[in-house]
Structures are given as C-alpha cells and as structure tokens.
Amino acid sequence: MDGKEVLLMGWVRDIRDLGGIRFIVLQDRLGRIQITVPESDVDEKTLAKSGSLHRQDCIAVRGTVRKMEKAPRGVEIVPKEIRILGIAKQPLPLDVTGKTPAEIDVRLDARVLDLRSDKGQAIFKIRHTVLEATRSFLSRKGFLEVNTPKIIASATEGGAALFPIVYFEREAFLAQSPQLYKEELIIDFEKVFEIGPAYRAEKSHTRRHITEFISIDIEEAFATADDVMKVAEELMYHVCKTVHEKCGEELRVLGHKVDLPRLPLKRLTYSEVIEELQKKDVKIEWGEDIPTAAFRTLGKIHPYFYFITDWPTRLKPFYIKPRDDDPEISEGFDLMWSWIEIASGGTRVHKKEVLIKRLKEQGLHPESFKYHLQAFDYGMPPHAGWAIGLERLVMMLTGIKNIREVVLFPRDRFRLTP
RNA sequence: GCCCUGGUAGUAUAGUCCGGCCUAGUAUAGGCGGCUGUCGCCCGCCCGACCCGGGUUCAAAUCCCGGCCAGGGCGCCA
C-alpha cells in the first residue's frame, strides 16, 4: 500500500497540532487511521483546511499512504485534498474518546454522538452478533421467523400493564408479548420464532427495566418444557460461542470475558431454591414469589446460567400447564443468569376446556379470548415455548450494568426522547 | 405507588456536614498564540457554572420550606 493514493471518509476523532506537523485521527465504522499533515509537505490549501478541523467533523481525505513506523498502525496518510462534509458544533456535549466521563443521562441526551465511542461501537456490534447468531441457530433448527401485531385490541392477558393508544375512534394497546399469536401459529407452522418489540407500562425504575424491549420468542408444537429448555440452553451456548469467537476485539474494549456455559445447565426446582435460600436465612413460604433480594442471594450461589423449574402454578400465567400428577406445580421454568431472569417459558395448556378453567381461575374472562380460543378448535397440538429478553442477554455478554446502555434509544418511565 | 441520594462552566469534579477565608478551585473540552513525530503531546493566555422560587441571617453554593429535574433501590414485572 505504500505510496498508493486513497480516498477515506470518516469522522475526526482527535487532533494533535505540534506546529510544523499536525496529526488528525480519522475514525470510521471499521477503525482509525492517522492523517499526518507536515507543513513542508502539503499544499497551502490543504494545510489551511486541516487547521480548520474540529473533533467529530465529518471529512473526506484524498491522500497518499505512507509506511511509517512512528505512526500508530505503522502507516499514515499524507493528504492531498481535504473536504469537510459535515461540521460538528463546538464544544461537544460529551467527550467521545471517554477521557472525560459523562453521566448516562447526558450520554442518552446526545445519544448519536455517544454511540461513536469505542464502547458504544462494541456494544452494538455484539448486539448485532447475538441477533445474527440467534436467527441462524433457530432457522437451522427449523423454526420459521414470524411477525405478529404490536397493536392489539384488548388488555386481556392480565399481569403487566399495557400502554393504551388511540386507534382511530377506538382504544387499542401496545402488545406486551406475542404469546397468544405465537401459540396460535404453531397449528400452521409447528415451530415459530419472533424477534420483536414488547411494551410494558410498569413503573419500574431500575437498571434492568425499560418500557420497550426486544423479546426473542419461540413456540414449538409436539414439545414439552424439557424440549424447549434444551433449545434455550443450546442457543445460549451457541450465542456465547459466536460472540466469544467473533467479538474478541469488542470484548477487549469492554474489558469483559464471555465464558462458554457447560451443558446441560443446572436445573433447580422452585422447592430446591426455597431450601437453598432457607440455608442462607432467607425465608420464603412455598407458593410465595421470590423477591429481588432473595434472587440476589441466589445469584451468589449460582453465578452463571441455571434454570428454575416446577414453579407453583399460581405464580405462573394461565397458559402455563399444571403438572398432571400435581396441579399445584406447573411445567413453567425460568432461565436465570446469576440473579437476573433472562427467559421464562414452559409447557402450554393445549386443551381448550383446561385453558378456559385456568382463565377463570385467574379472574380473566374467556369471552375476551374468543379469537385465541378459536385456535384451539382446529387441532391444537401439545406445545411449549419461551421468551428471552434480548437486552438482558446482551448485558450479560457485554458486562454492561445498565440496560439502557445496550439499547440505541431506550425508553423508560421517564425517558421518551431522543 | 413507596424509599434513598443528588443537582456547581459543554463535560467531570472540589467546596455543602460545621454559613464569612469563594472575587467559587481543578481537570478536560472550546477560543487565541507558540512548538516538525504526536499517539491522554506539551507550554502560555482567554472564555465559561452554584437547577428554580420563597424563607432565616449582618452575611447563603452552604441552613430551612416548596417545586422541577436526574440517578438508584423496592414493589410491580404475561
């Protein structure tokens, strides 16, 4: 490449002006290169242009590649022409090089600039890799990718609060989950998956909650909880392995390591968890939900992936199947990572009369599930599935402690912009 | 919904407990000047801030009250 003329486009990351010589660090999506401007070796117009640049200006540089041991990558570009394509208003709201830190709130307000940082670039390359690995894994397993409506007619599912929206002259809601649709679709396609947004109008204010997140959902016909747990753990292994192999540089930037899980993952029953917590002086009555503090304790005992199975039926939604030998216990499970729940799923109820009974037990009205129940009239097979929170998985893979950092433009209780 | 913490230049911080020494310090960014091998370049000069409103006091960034905003936690989270 030495002596070759090249045309580069990118953003000015840093300028070091030594008087007779000026160094401009140019950054694009692939990396950085040093533009060296020696006073004695560059025409006047280009020299003047190089002197008028600011950090984060978008520029095009036509110049000559020069082999140079003293340059950061062993090569540098001596410009023949510099064109300013877009200027950056000074002073910038934050320091993209990360030398002067900025708080999360400041960073999110200037998100497009913030994302130019090494950390931002690394996080979203890893996120892309997770999505790519997930799609190829599930496709290879025979799952069909589907998209279900995010605008829904009624708030029938219970549980988490939905966001109401104005839909012409009616009220509608943003979907909190593709649960009902994906179950219906297995009577046509047997194995489906969806990667799409889910909305929760919860007033949670923590580092692991947002109101709009991406849910990775699967549903599989002729399958049980055990079958889909295998799919989940194999997917976790595949994703960790892919990120480990493809994102070495990104992980280095983040100072994070991804360990490959050993399969099969630990499977603890709800009762075993209660017992383990008892030993740590955390008392939970059988049938009670496990509070956050208890999960934190549990996460110390089990620092990586594990399943919690055999949850009390009353703690699970209506579509989770109670066990045939003990209806107090369900075939629902959660996939945990340390103290954080990253997935939940289970065998589903596939008999219409049982489903109607379960709906009533949970105080819901079967008549508002008319279209969902209709699917059970046309040969509903036994089935199972799960949903993984993409962002929580990405947090685990990047070591990022705040979920909003792994979302481009996060939405939470208080943030609706940018 | 509840609880805790905080709001000082573009950014990040010191000062707040215990009012006066604050004409508000420092770093970085920005502007100007100098410097031909930097890579967190260096050196000099300059610009730039006490969230808002009320109160206490001779005196408020500092204490009190209200508001707004933010961070975190709990609850909630099919």
Short mmCIF file of C-alpha atoms (C1' of nucleotides) in Angstrom, two decimals:
data_model
loop_
_atom_site.label_atom_id
_atom_site.label_comp_id
_atom_site.label_asym_id
_atom_site.label_seq_id
_atom_site.Cartn_x
_atom_site.Cartn_y
_atom_site.Cartn_z
CA MET A 1 0.00 0.00 0.00
CA ASP A 2 2.96 2.32 0.48
CA GLY A 3 2.73 5.19 -1.99
CA LYS A 4 -0.82 4.39 -3.06
CA GLU A 5 -3.42 7.10 -3.35
CA VAL A 6 -6.57 6.50 -1.31
CA LEU A 7 -9.86 8.22 -0.57
CA LEU A 8 -11.07 7.97 3.01
CA MET A 9 -14.24 9.21 4.65
CA GLY A 10 -14.91 9.39 8.34
CA TRP A 11 -15.01 11.48 11.49
CA VAL A 12 -12.25 13.44 13.18
CA ARG A 13 -11.66 11.75 16.49
CA ASP A 14 -8.71 13.74 17.73
CA ILE A 15 -6.28 16.41 16.58
CA ARG A 16 -2.73 16.88 17.83
CA ASP A 17 -1.13 20.00 16.46
CA LEU A 18 2.61 20.26 17.01
CA GLY A 19 3.12 23.40 14.96
CA GLY A 20 5.08 22.28 11.94
CA ILE A 21 3.27 18.99 11.87
CA ARG A 22 -0.32 18.10 12.64
CA PHE A 23 -1.85 14.71 13.38
CA ILE A 24 -5.52 14.04 12.72
CA VAL A 25 -7.02 10.76 13.86
CA LEU A 26 -9.77 9.70 11.49
CA GLN A 27 -12.40 7.19 12.57
CA ASP A 28 -14.94 5.21 10.57
CA ARG A 29 -17.03 2.11 11.28
CA LEU A 30 -14.01 -0.13 10.86
CA GLY A 31 -11.34 1.63 12.84
CA ARG A 32 -8.90 4.50 12.95
CA ILE A 33 -6.09 5.86 10.83
CA GLN A 34 -3.69 8.74 11.31
CA ILE A 35 -3.70 11.59 8.84
CA THR A 36 -0.32 13.31 9.06
CA VAL A 37 -0.02 16.88 7.84
CA PRO A 38 3.61 18.06 7.65
CA GLU A 39 3.77 21.78 6.91
CA SER A 40 6.64 21.31 4.49
CA ASP A 41 5.00 18.56 2.50
CA VAL A 42 1.39 19.61 1.96
CA ASP A 43 -0.03 22.34 -0.26
CA GLU A 44 -1.26 25.55 1.32
CA LYS A 45 -4.96 24.98 0.76
CA THR A 46 -4.92 21.51 2.31
CA LEU A 47 -2.79 22.77 5.18
CA ALA A 48 -5.31 25.52 5.91
CA LYS A 49 -8.23 23.06 5.69
CA SER A 50 -6.53 20.68 8.09
CA GLY A 51 -6.07 23.53 10.52
CA SER A 52 -9.74 24.43 10.50
CA LEU A 53 -10.96 21.00 11.55
CA HIS A 54 -12.72 20.17 14.82
CA ARG A 55 -13.33 16.94 16.68
CA GLN A 56 -16.17 14.92 15.15
CA ASP A 57 -16.28 16.84 11.87
CA CYS A 58 -17.15 14.51 9.01
CA ILE A 59 -14.48 14.75 6.31
CA ALA A 60 -13.21 13.15 3.12
CA VAL A 61 -9.47 12.85 2.65
CA ARG A 62 -7.67 12.06 -0.57
CA GLY A 63 -4.05 11.32 0.10
CA THR A 64 -1.05 9.07 -0.12
CA VAL A 65 -0.42 6.06 2.07
CA ARG A 66 2.98 6.21 3.71
CA LYS A 67 4.71 3.46 5.61
CA MET A 68 5.81 4.97 8.92
CA GLU A 69 6.91 3.08 11.99
CA LYS A 70 6.24 6.04 14.24
CA ALA A 71 2.54 6.09 13.23
CA PRO A 72 0.02 4.18 15.39
CA ARG A 73 -0.66 1.41 12.86
CA GLY A 74 2.65 1.61 11.06
CA VAL A 75 1.02 3.60 8.26
CA GLU A 76 -0.28 7.10 7.86
CA ILE A 77 -1.98 9.18 5.20
CA VAL A 78 -0.46 12.38 3.86
CA PRO A 79 -3.37 14.39 2.46
CA LYS A 80 -3.56 15.98 -0.98
CA GLU A 81 -7.09 17.20 -0.52
CA ILE A 82 -9.42 17.52 2.44
CA ARG A 83 -13.14 18.14 2.09
CA ILE A 84 -15.35 18.96 5.04
CA LEU A 85 -18.62 17.09 4.56
CA GLY A 86 -20.29 17.96 7.84
CA ILE A 87 -19.09 20.14 10.67
CA ALA A 88 -19.51 19.35 14.36
CA LYS A 89 -20.73 22.16 16.58
CA GLN A 90 -18.26 23.00 19.36
CA PRO A 91 -17.94 22.45 22.23
CA LEU A 92 -19.34 18.94 22.04
CA PRO A 93 -21.82 17.86 24.74
CA LEU A 94 -19.57 14.96 25.71
CA ASP A 95 -16.11 13.56 25.13
CA VAL A 96 -16.34 10.69 22.67
CA THR A 97 -12.83 9.50 23.47
CA GLY A 98 -14.01 8.82 27.02
CA LYS A 99 -11.20 10.72 28.71
CA THR A 100 -13.67 12.98 30.48
CA PRO A 101 -16.57 10.76 31.55
CA ALA A 102 -20.23 11.72 31.15
CA GLU A 103 -23.25 10.50 33.08
CA ILE A 104 -25.78 8.18 31.49
CA ASP A 105 -28.41 10.92 31.29
CA VAL A 106 -26.06 13.30 29.44
CA ARG A 107 -24.97 10.47 27.17
CA LEU A 108 -28.50 9.48 26.27
CA ASP A 109 -29.45 13.08 25.52
CA ALA A 110 -26.62 13.18 22.97
CA ARG A 111 -27.02 9.54 22.02
CA VAL A 112 -25.97 9.70 18.35
CA LEU A 113 -22.70 11.28 19.37
CA ASP A 114 -22.26 8.97 22.35
CA LEU A 115 -22.62 5.92 20.11
CA ARG A 116 -19.46 6.91 18.27
CA SER A 117 -17.43 5.94 21.34
CA ASP A 118 -15.45 2.71 21.35
CA LYS A 119 -17.77 1.33 24.00
CA GLY A 120 -20.91 2.18 22.03
CA GLN A 121 -19.50 0.67 18.87
CA ALA A 122 -18.50 -2.51 20.71
CA ILE A 123 -21.87 -2.96 22.45
CA PHE A 124 -23.88 -2.70 19.26
CA LYS A 125 -21.57 -4.95 17.25
CA ILE A 126 -22.04 -7.58 19.95
CA ARG A 127 -25.79 -7.00 19.93
CA HIS A 128 -25.80 -7.49 16.17
CA THR A 129 -23.81 -10.69 16.55
CA VAL A 130 -26.29 -12.01 19.14
CA LEU A 131 -29.20 -11.34 16.78
CA GLU A 132 -27.42 -12.88 13.82
CA ALA A 133 -26.41 -15.97 15.81
CA THR A 134 -29.93 -16.36 17.21
CA ARG A 135 -31.58 -16.12 13.80
CA SER A 136 -29.23 -18.59 12.18
CA PHE A 137 -29.46 -21.03 15.11
CA LEU A 138 -33.26 -21.07 15.24
CA SER A 139 -33.58 -21.18 11.45
CA ARG A 140 -31.25 -24.16 11.36
CA LYS A 141 -33.43 -25.86 13.99
CA GLY A 142 -36.41 -25.50 11.66
CA PHE A 143 -38.13 -22.51 13.28
CA LEU A 144 -39.95 -20.11 10.97
CA GLU A 145 -39.46 -16.43 11.67
CA VAL A 146 -42.76 -14.62 12.10
CA ASN A 147 -44.00 -11.14 12.92
CA THR A 148 -47.13 -10.66 14.99
CA PRO A 149 -49.12 -7.46 15.61
CA LYS A 150 -47.87 -4.97 18.15
CA ILE A 151 -51.15 -3.08 18.10
CA ILE A 152 -53.71 -5.18 19.87
CA ALA A 153 -57.38 -4.78 20.68
CA SER A 154 -57.70 -5.56 24.34
CA ALA A 155 -55.82 -5.76 27.59
CA THR A 156 -56.93 -9.26 28.24
CA GLU A 157 -53.80 -11.12 29.15
CA GLY A 158 -53.61 -9.81 32.68
CA GLY A 159 -50.44 -9.18 34.62
CA ALA A 160 -48.18 -6.45 33.31
CA ALA A 161 -49.80 -3.14 32.49
CA LEU A 162 -50.29 -2.22 28.84
CA PHE A 163 -49.90 1.12 27.15
CA PRO A 164 -53.24 2.34 25.80
CA ILE A 165 -53.12 4.09 22.42
CA VAL A 166 -55.62 5.99 20.33
CA TYR A 167 -56.50 3.86 17.31
CA PHE A 168 -58.78 5.99 15.15
CA GLU A 169 -62.05 6.15 17.07
CA ARG A 170 -61.17 3.23 19.32
CA GLU A 171 -58.79 2.43 22.12
CA ALA A 172 -56.06 -0.11 21.43
CA PHE A 173 -52.94 -1.26 23.23
CA LEU A 174 -49.30 -1.98 22.57
CA ALA A 175 -48.55 -5.68 22.84
CA GLN A 176 -46.74 -6.79 25.96
CA SER A 177 -45.84 -10.14 24.38
CA PRO A 178 -46.51 -12.16 21.22
CA GLN A 179 -47.60 -15.04 23.47
CA LEU A 180 -51.10 -15.70 22.17
CA TYR A 181 -50.24 -15.20 18.49
CA LYS A 182 -47.20 -17.43 18.55
CA GLU A 183 -49.22 -20.22 20.19
CA GLU A 184 -51.92 -19.88 17.55
CA LEU A 185 -49.36 -20.01 14.76
CA ILE A 186 -47.93 -23.38 15.74
CA ILE A 187 -51.08 -25.04 14.40
CA ASP A 188 -49.91 -23.83 10.97
CA PHE A 189 -46.13 -23.84 11.16
CA GLU A 190 -45.27 -26.10 14.13
CA LYS A 191 -42.13 -24.19 15.04
CA VAL A 192 -42.05 -20.40 15.03
CA PHE A 193 -39.87 -17.67 16.43
CA GLU A 194 -40.18 -13.94 16.61
CA ILE A 195 -37.70 -11.24 17.45
CA GLY A 196 -39.69 -8.12 18.11
CA PRO A 197 -40.59 -5.33 20.49
CA ALA A 198 -42.65 -5.76 23.63
CA TYR A 199 -44.10 -2.95 25.71
CA ARG A 200 -44.64 -2.87 29.44
CA ALA A 201 -46.26 0.04 31.21
CA GLU A 202 -44.60 -0.83 34.52
CA LYS A 203 -43.38 1.98 36.70
CA SER A 204 -40.17 0.11 37.42
CA HIS A 205 -37.11 2.26 37.83
CA THR A 206 -34.07 0.01 37.91
CA ARG A 207 -31.01 -0.72 35.79
CA ARG A 208 -32.70 -3.77 34.29
CA HIS A 209 -36.11 -2.42 33.28
CA ILE A 210 -37.21 -0.48 30.22
CA THR A 211 -40.68 0.03 28.80
CA GLU A 212 -39.79 -1.03 25.26
CA PHE A 213 -37.53 -4.02 24.77
CA ILE A 214 -36.86 -6.76 22.28
CA SER A 215 -38.22 -10.18 23.06
CA ILE A 216 -36.88 -13.33 21.42
CA ASP A 217 -39.80 -15.75 21.42
CA ILE A 218 -40.15 -19.33 20.30
CA GLU A 219 -43.08 -21.71 20.27
CA GLU A 220 -42.85 -25.36 19.27
CA ALA A 221 -45.55 -27.96 18.59
CA PHE A 222 -45.30 -31.51 19.93
CA ALA A 223 -42.84 -30.31 22.56
CA THR A 224 -42.66 -30.04 26.34
CA ALA A 225 -40.86 -27.68 28.70
CA ASP A 226 -37.91 -30.10 28.75
CA ASP A 227 -37.63 -29.98 24.96
CA VAL A 228 -37.62 -26.19 24.73
CA MET A 229 -35.25 -25.84 27.68
CA LYS A 230 -32.79 -27.80 25.59
CA VAL A 231 -33.31 -25.38 22.72
CA ALA A 232 -32.74 -22.47 25.11
CA GLU A 233 -29.54 -23.81 26.58
CA GLU A 234 -28.15 -24.77 23.18
CA LEU A 235 -28.96 -21.28 21.95
CA MET A 236 -27.16 -19.76 24.96
CA TYR A 237 -24.15 -21.91 24.20
CA HIS A 238 -24.23 -21.01 20.51
CA VAL A 239 -24.59 -17.27 21.21
CA CYS A 240 -21.78 -17.25 23.80
CA LYS A 241 -19.54 -19.21 21.47
CA THR A 242 -20.24 -16.94 18.50
CA VAL A 243 -19.64 -13.75 20.50
CA HIS A 244 -16.52 -15.29 22.01
CA GLU A 245 -15.19 -16.12 18.55
CA LYS A 246 -16.30 -13.11 16.53
CA CYS A 247 -16.15 -10.25 19.01
CA GLY A 248 -12.75 -10.60 20.64
CA GLU A 249 -11.81 -7.00 19.96
CA GLU A 250 -15.16 -5.68 21.18
CA LEU A 251 -14.90 -7.69 24.40
CA ARG A 252 -11.38 -6.34 24.92
CA VAL A 253 -12.67 -2.76 24.56
CA LEU A 254 -15.36 -3.52 27.16
CA GLY A 255 -12.93 -5.33 29.45
CA HIS A 256 -15.27 -8.30 29.55
CA LYS A 257 -14.95 -12.04 29.16
CA VAL A 258 -17.60 -14.44 27.94
CA ASP A 259 -17.40 -17.93 29.41
CA LEU A 260 -18.88 -20.82 27.49
CA PRO A 261 -21.64 -22.43 29.54
CA ARG A 262 -21.29 -26.13 30.18
CA LEU A 263 -24.32 -28.09 29.06
CA PRO A 264 -26.66 -29.23 30.36
CA LEU A 265 -27.26 -26.16 32.53
CA LYS A 266 -28.16 -26.64 36.17
CA ARG A 267 -31.84 -27.32 36.75
CA LEU A 268 -33.14 -26.37 40.17
CA THR A 269 -36.74 -26.81 41.18
CA TYR A 270 -38.58 -23.99 42.88
CA SER A 271 -38.66 -26.10 46.07
CA GLU A 272 -34.89 -26.62 45.95
CA VAL A 273 -34.41 -22.89 45.54
CA ILE A 274 -36.58 -22.21 48.60
CA GLU A 275 -34.47 -24.70 50.54
CA GLU A 276 -31.17 -23.18 49.41
CA LEU A 277 -32.42 -19.75 50.43
CA GLN A 278 -33.56 -21.11 53.77
CA LYS A 279 -29.96 -22.14 54.46
CA LYS A 280 -28.91 -18.54 53.79
CA ASP A 281 -31.54 -17.32 56.27
CA VAL A 282 -33.88 -16.07 53.55
CA LYS A 283 -37.31 -17.38 54.44
CA ILE A 284 -39.89 -17.83 51.69
CA GLU A 285 -43.12 -19.75 52.14
CA TRP A 286 -43.80 -22.32 49.42
CA GLY A 287 -46.10 -20.64 46.92
CA GLU A 288 -44.77 -17.14 47.50
CA ASP A 289 -42.97 -15.25 44.78
CA ILE A 290 -39.21 -14.83 45.15
CA PRO A 291 -38.31 -11.19 45.91
CA THR A 292 -35.38 -9.40 44.29
CA ALA A 293 -33.23 -9.55 47.41
CA ALA A 294 -33.63 -13.33 47.50
CA PHE A 295 -32.67 -13.60 43.84
CA ARG A 296 -29.52 -11.63 44.59
CA THR A 297 -28.63 -14.16 47.29
CA LEU A 298 -29.37 -16.99 44.89
CA GLY A 299 -27.18 -15.36 42.25
CA LYS A 300 -24.23 -15.53 44.64
CA ILE A 301 -24.67 -19.30 44.95
CA HIS A 302 -25.19 -19.75 41.20
CA PRO A 303 -23.21 -17.04 39.41
CA TYR A 304 -23.92 -18.17 35.83
CA PHE A 305 -26.81 -19.74 33.91
CA TYR A 306 -29.34 -22.03 35.58
CA PHE A 307 -32.97 -23.00 35.24
CA ILE A 308 -35.62 -22.80 37.93
CA THR A 309 -38.35 -25.37 37.20
CA ASP A 310 -41.52 -26.66 38.82
CA TRP A 311 -42.89 -23.26 39.81
CA PRO A 312 -46.13 -23.16 41.78
CA THR A 313 -48.97 -22.98 39.27
CA ARG A 314 -50.48 -19.93 40.97
CA LEU A 315 -47.33 -17.88 40.26
CA LYS A 316 -47.47 -18.58 36.52
CA PRO A 317 -49.79 -17.19 33.84
CA PHE A 318 -52.92 -19.00 32.73
CA TYR A 319 -51.38 -20.59 29.65
CA ILE A 320 -48.70 -22.48 31.60
CA LYS A 321 -49.63 -26.13 32.04
CA PRO A 322 -50.12 -27.54 35.56
CA ARG A 323 -48.46 -30.91 36.08
CA ASP A 324 -50.73 -33.93 35.57
CA ASP A 325 -49.51 -35.64 38.76
CA ASP A 326 -49.71 -32.46 40.91
CA PRO A 327 -51.70 -29.50 39.59
CA GLU A 328 -50.28 -27.23 42.30
CA ILE A 329 -46.97 -27.39 40.43
CA SER A 330 -46.60 -26.10 36.88
CA GLU A 331 -44.41 -27.02 33.96
CA GLY A 332 -43.17 -23.44 33.78
CA PHE A 333 -39.49 -22.53 34.06
CA ASP A 334 -37.25 -19.51 34.21
CA LEU A 335 -33.77 -19.26 32.76
CA MET A 336 -31.64 -17.29 35.17
CA TRP A 337 -28.29 -15.64 34.80
CA SER A 338 -26.95 -15.01 38.27
CA TRP A 339 -29.79 -13.07 39.93
CA ILE A 340 -31.42 -11.81 36.75
CA GLU A 341 -34.23 -13.57 34.92
CA ILE A 342 -33.39 -13.65 31.24
CA ALA A 343 -36.05 -16.02 29.95
CA SER A 344 -39.24 -17.69 31.01
CA GLY A 345 -41.29 -20.39 29.39
CA GLY A 346 -42.95 -23.72 29.83
CA THR A 347 -45.27 -26.34 28.51
CA ARG A 348 -48.53 -24.69 27.49
CA VAL A 349 -52.10 -25.69 28.18
CA HIS A 350 -53.35 -27.05 24.86
CA LYS A 351 -56.80 -28.33 25.84
CA LYS A 352 -59.46 -25.69 25.38
CA GLU A 353 -61.55 -26.63 28.43
CA VAL A 354 -58.48 -26.59 30.69
CA LEU A 355 -57.47 -23.22 29.31
CA ILE A 356 -60.94 -21.79 29.97
CA LYS A 357 -60.80 -23.14 33.52
CA ARG A 358 -57.37 -21.58 34.05
CA LEU A 359 -58.55 -18.24 32.67
CA LYS A 360 -61.42 -18.18 35.13
CA GLU A 361 -59.14 -19.15 38.00
CA GLN A 362 -57.02 -16.12 37.27
CA GLY A 363 -60.01 -13.81 37.13
CA LEU A 364 -59.96 -13.38 33.35
CA HIS A 365 -62.95 -13.57 31.02
CA PRO A 366 -62.92 -16.37 28.42
CA GLU A 367 -65.21 -14.33 26.13
CA SER A 368 -62.47 -11.73 25.66
CA PHE A 369 -60.21 -14.52 24.39
CA LYS A 370 -62.64 -15.56 21.67
CA TYR A 371 -60.18 -15.45 18.79
CA HIS A 372 -57.39 -17.03 20.78
CA LEU A 373 -59.64 -19.88 21.94
CA GLN A 374 -60.79 -20.40 18.36
CA ALA A 375 -57.32 -21.70 17.51
CA PHE A 376 -57.91 -24.50 19.99
CA ASP A 377 -60.87 -25.71 17.90
CA TYR A 378 -58.75 -26.63 14.88
CA GLY A 379 -56.42 -29.32 16.16
CA MET A 380 -54.14 -27.64 18.70
CA PRO A 381 -51.12 -29.85 19.34
CA PRO A 382 -49.35 -30.03 22.68
CA HIS A 383 -46.70 -27.34 22.67
CA ALA A 384 -44.14 -25.38 24.63
CA GLY A 385 -42.08 -22.23 24.25
CA TRP A 386 -40.16 -19.44 25.91
CA ALA A 387 -39.24 -15.80 25.66
CA ILE A 388 -35.80 -14.31 26.18
CA GLY A 389 -35.16 -10.65 26.90
CA LEU A 390 -32.59 -9.67 24.30
CA GLU A 391 -31.25 -6.73 26.27
CA ARG A 392 -30.67 -8.77 29.40
CA LEU A 393 -28.77 -11.29 27.34
CA VAL A 394 -26.67 -8.52 25.80
CA MET A 395 -25.98 -7.11 29.29
CA MET A 396 -24.64 -10.49 30.30
CA LEU A 397 -22.48 -10.75 27.18
CA THR A 398 -21.07 -7.22 27.41
CA GLY A 399 -20.79 -6.83 31.18
CA ILE A 400 -22.83 -3.61 30.93
CA LYS A 401 -24.70 -2.94 34.16
CA ASN A 402 -27.39 -0.57 32.87
CA ILE A 403 -29.88 -1.96 30.36
CA ARG A 404 -30.30 1.46 28.74
CA GLU A 405 -26.71 1.33 27.52
CA VAL A 406 -27.45 -1.71 25.37
CA VAL A 407 -30.43 -0.05 23.64
CA LEU A 408 -29.86 2.59 20.97
CA PHE A 409 -32.68 4.88 22.06
CA PRO A 410 -34.02 3.49 25.32
CA ARG A 411 -37.49 4.17 26.66
CA ASP A 412 -38.16 4.10 30.35
CA ARG A 413 -40.68 5.54 32.76
CA PHE A 414 -39.11 8.98 32.49
CA ARG A 415 -37.39 8.99 29.11
CA LEU A 416 -39.28 9.28 25.84
CA THR A 417 -36.59 11.15 23.85
CA PRO A 418 -34.47 11.16 21.80
"C1'" G B 1 -47.07 3.83 44.26
"C1'" C B 2 -43.10 3.95 48.21
"C1'" C B 3 -37.97 4.85 49.92
"C1'" C B 4 -32.86 6.77 49.47
"C1'" U B 5 -29.31 10.03 47.14
"C1'" G B 6 -28.07 14.07 44.28
"C1'" G B 7 -28.45 18.86 41.08
"C1'" U B 8 -21.69 23.81 40.84
"C1'" A B 9 -18.94 26.12 33.33
"C1'" G B 10 -20.02 21.95 27.19
"C1'" U B 11 -18.35 17.57 30.34
"C1'" A B 12 -16.47 15.54 35.01
"C1'" U B 13 -15.46 17.06 39.77
"C1'" A B 14 -13.67 20.19 44.74
"C1'" G B 15 -16.24 23.26 48.13
"C1'" U B 16 -22.06 21.97 51.28
"C1'" C B 17 -21.67 18.34 57.34
"C1'" C B 18 -19.61 22.92 60.80
"C1'" G B 19 -22.71 30.00 56.71
"C1'" G B 20 -17.89 34.60 56.25
"C1'" C B 21 -11.22 32.60 54.29
"C1'" C B 22 -15.46 31.60 47.34
"C1'" U B 23 -13.65 37.64 43.67
"C1'" A B 24 -16.30 29.57 43.57
"C1'" G B 25 -10.70 25.71 42.94
"C1'" U B 26 -9.15 21.62 39.49
"C1'" A B 27 -9.22 18.61 35.04
"C1'" U B 28 -10.95 18.17 30.24
"C1'" A B 29 -13.41 20.34 26.10
"C1'" G B 30 -13.75 25.23 23.41
"C1'" G B 31 -11.11 30.10 21.54
"C1'" C B 32 -6.25 32.56 20.62
"C1'" G B 33 -0.84 32.13 20.35
"C1'" G B 34 3.80 29.02 20.33
"C1'" C B 35 6.05 24.30 19.08
"C1'" U B 36 8.12 19.05 12.79
"C1'" G B 37 6.76 12.74 15.09
"C1'" U B 38 2.43 13.19 18.26
"C1'" C B 39 -0.34 8.84 19.91
"C1'" G B 40 -4.41 11.02 27.19
"C1'" C B 41 1.58 15.59 23.14
"C1'" C B 42 3.44 19.83 25.63
"C1'" C B 43 3.63 25.29 27.12
"C1'" G B 44 1.22 30.28 27.76
"C1'" C B 45 -3.19 33.38 27.71
"C1'" C B 46 -8.56 33.62 27.50
"C1'" C B 47 -13.86 32.09 27.80
"C1'" G B 48 -17.19 29.64 30.91
"C1'" A B 49 -21.05 27.44 36.48
"C1'" C B 50 -23.68 27.47 42.20
"C1'" C B 51 -31.47 23.94 38.99
"C1'" C B 52 -35.93 27.40 40.04
"C1'" G B 53 -38.90 30.14 43.77
"C1'" G B 54 -39.51 31.64 48.74
"C1'" G B 55 -37.52 31.99 53.85
"C1'" U B 56 -33.76 32.51 58.03
"C1'" U B 57 -29.33 35.74 58.68
"C1'" C B 58 -25.34 41.45 59.15
"C1'" A B 59 -23.87 37.50 55.54
"C1'" A B 60 -26.32 31.59 51.80
"C1'" A B 61 -23.28 27.35 46.68
"C1'" U B 62 -23.51 26.02 52.01
"C1'" C B 63 -29.14 26.12 56.67
"C1'" C B 64 -34.93 25.63 56.20
"C1'" C B 65 -39.55 25.08 53.04
"C1'" G B 66 -41.85 24.26 48.24
"C1'" G B 67 -41.20 22.99 43.12
"C1'" C B 68 -38.71 20.91 38.95
"C1'" C B 69 -35.08 17.52 37.09
"C1'" A B 70 -31.87 13.32 37.49
"C1'" G B 71 -29.66 8.73 39.45
"C1'" G B 72 -30.51 4.29 42.24
"C1'" G B 73 -33.45 0.76 45.02
"C1'" C B 74 -38.17 -1.62 46.49
"C1'" G B 75 -42.88 -3.09 44.91
"C1'" C B 76 -44.76 -4.45 40.29
"C1'" C B 77 -42.69 -7.09 36.03
"C1'" A B 78 -47.85 -12.44 30.78
#
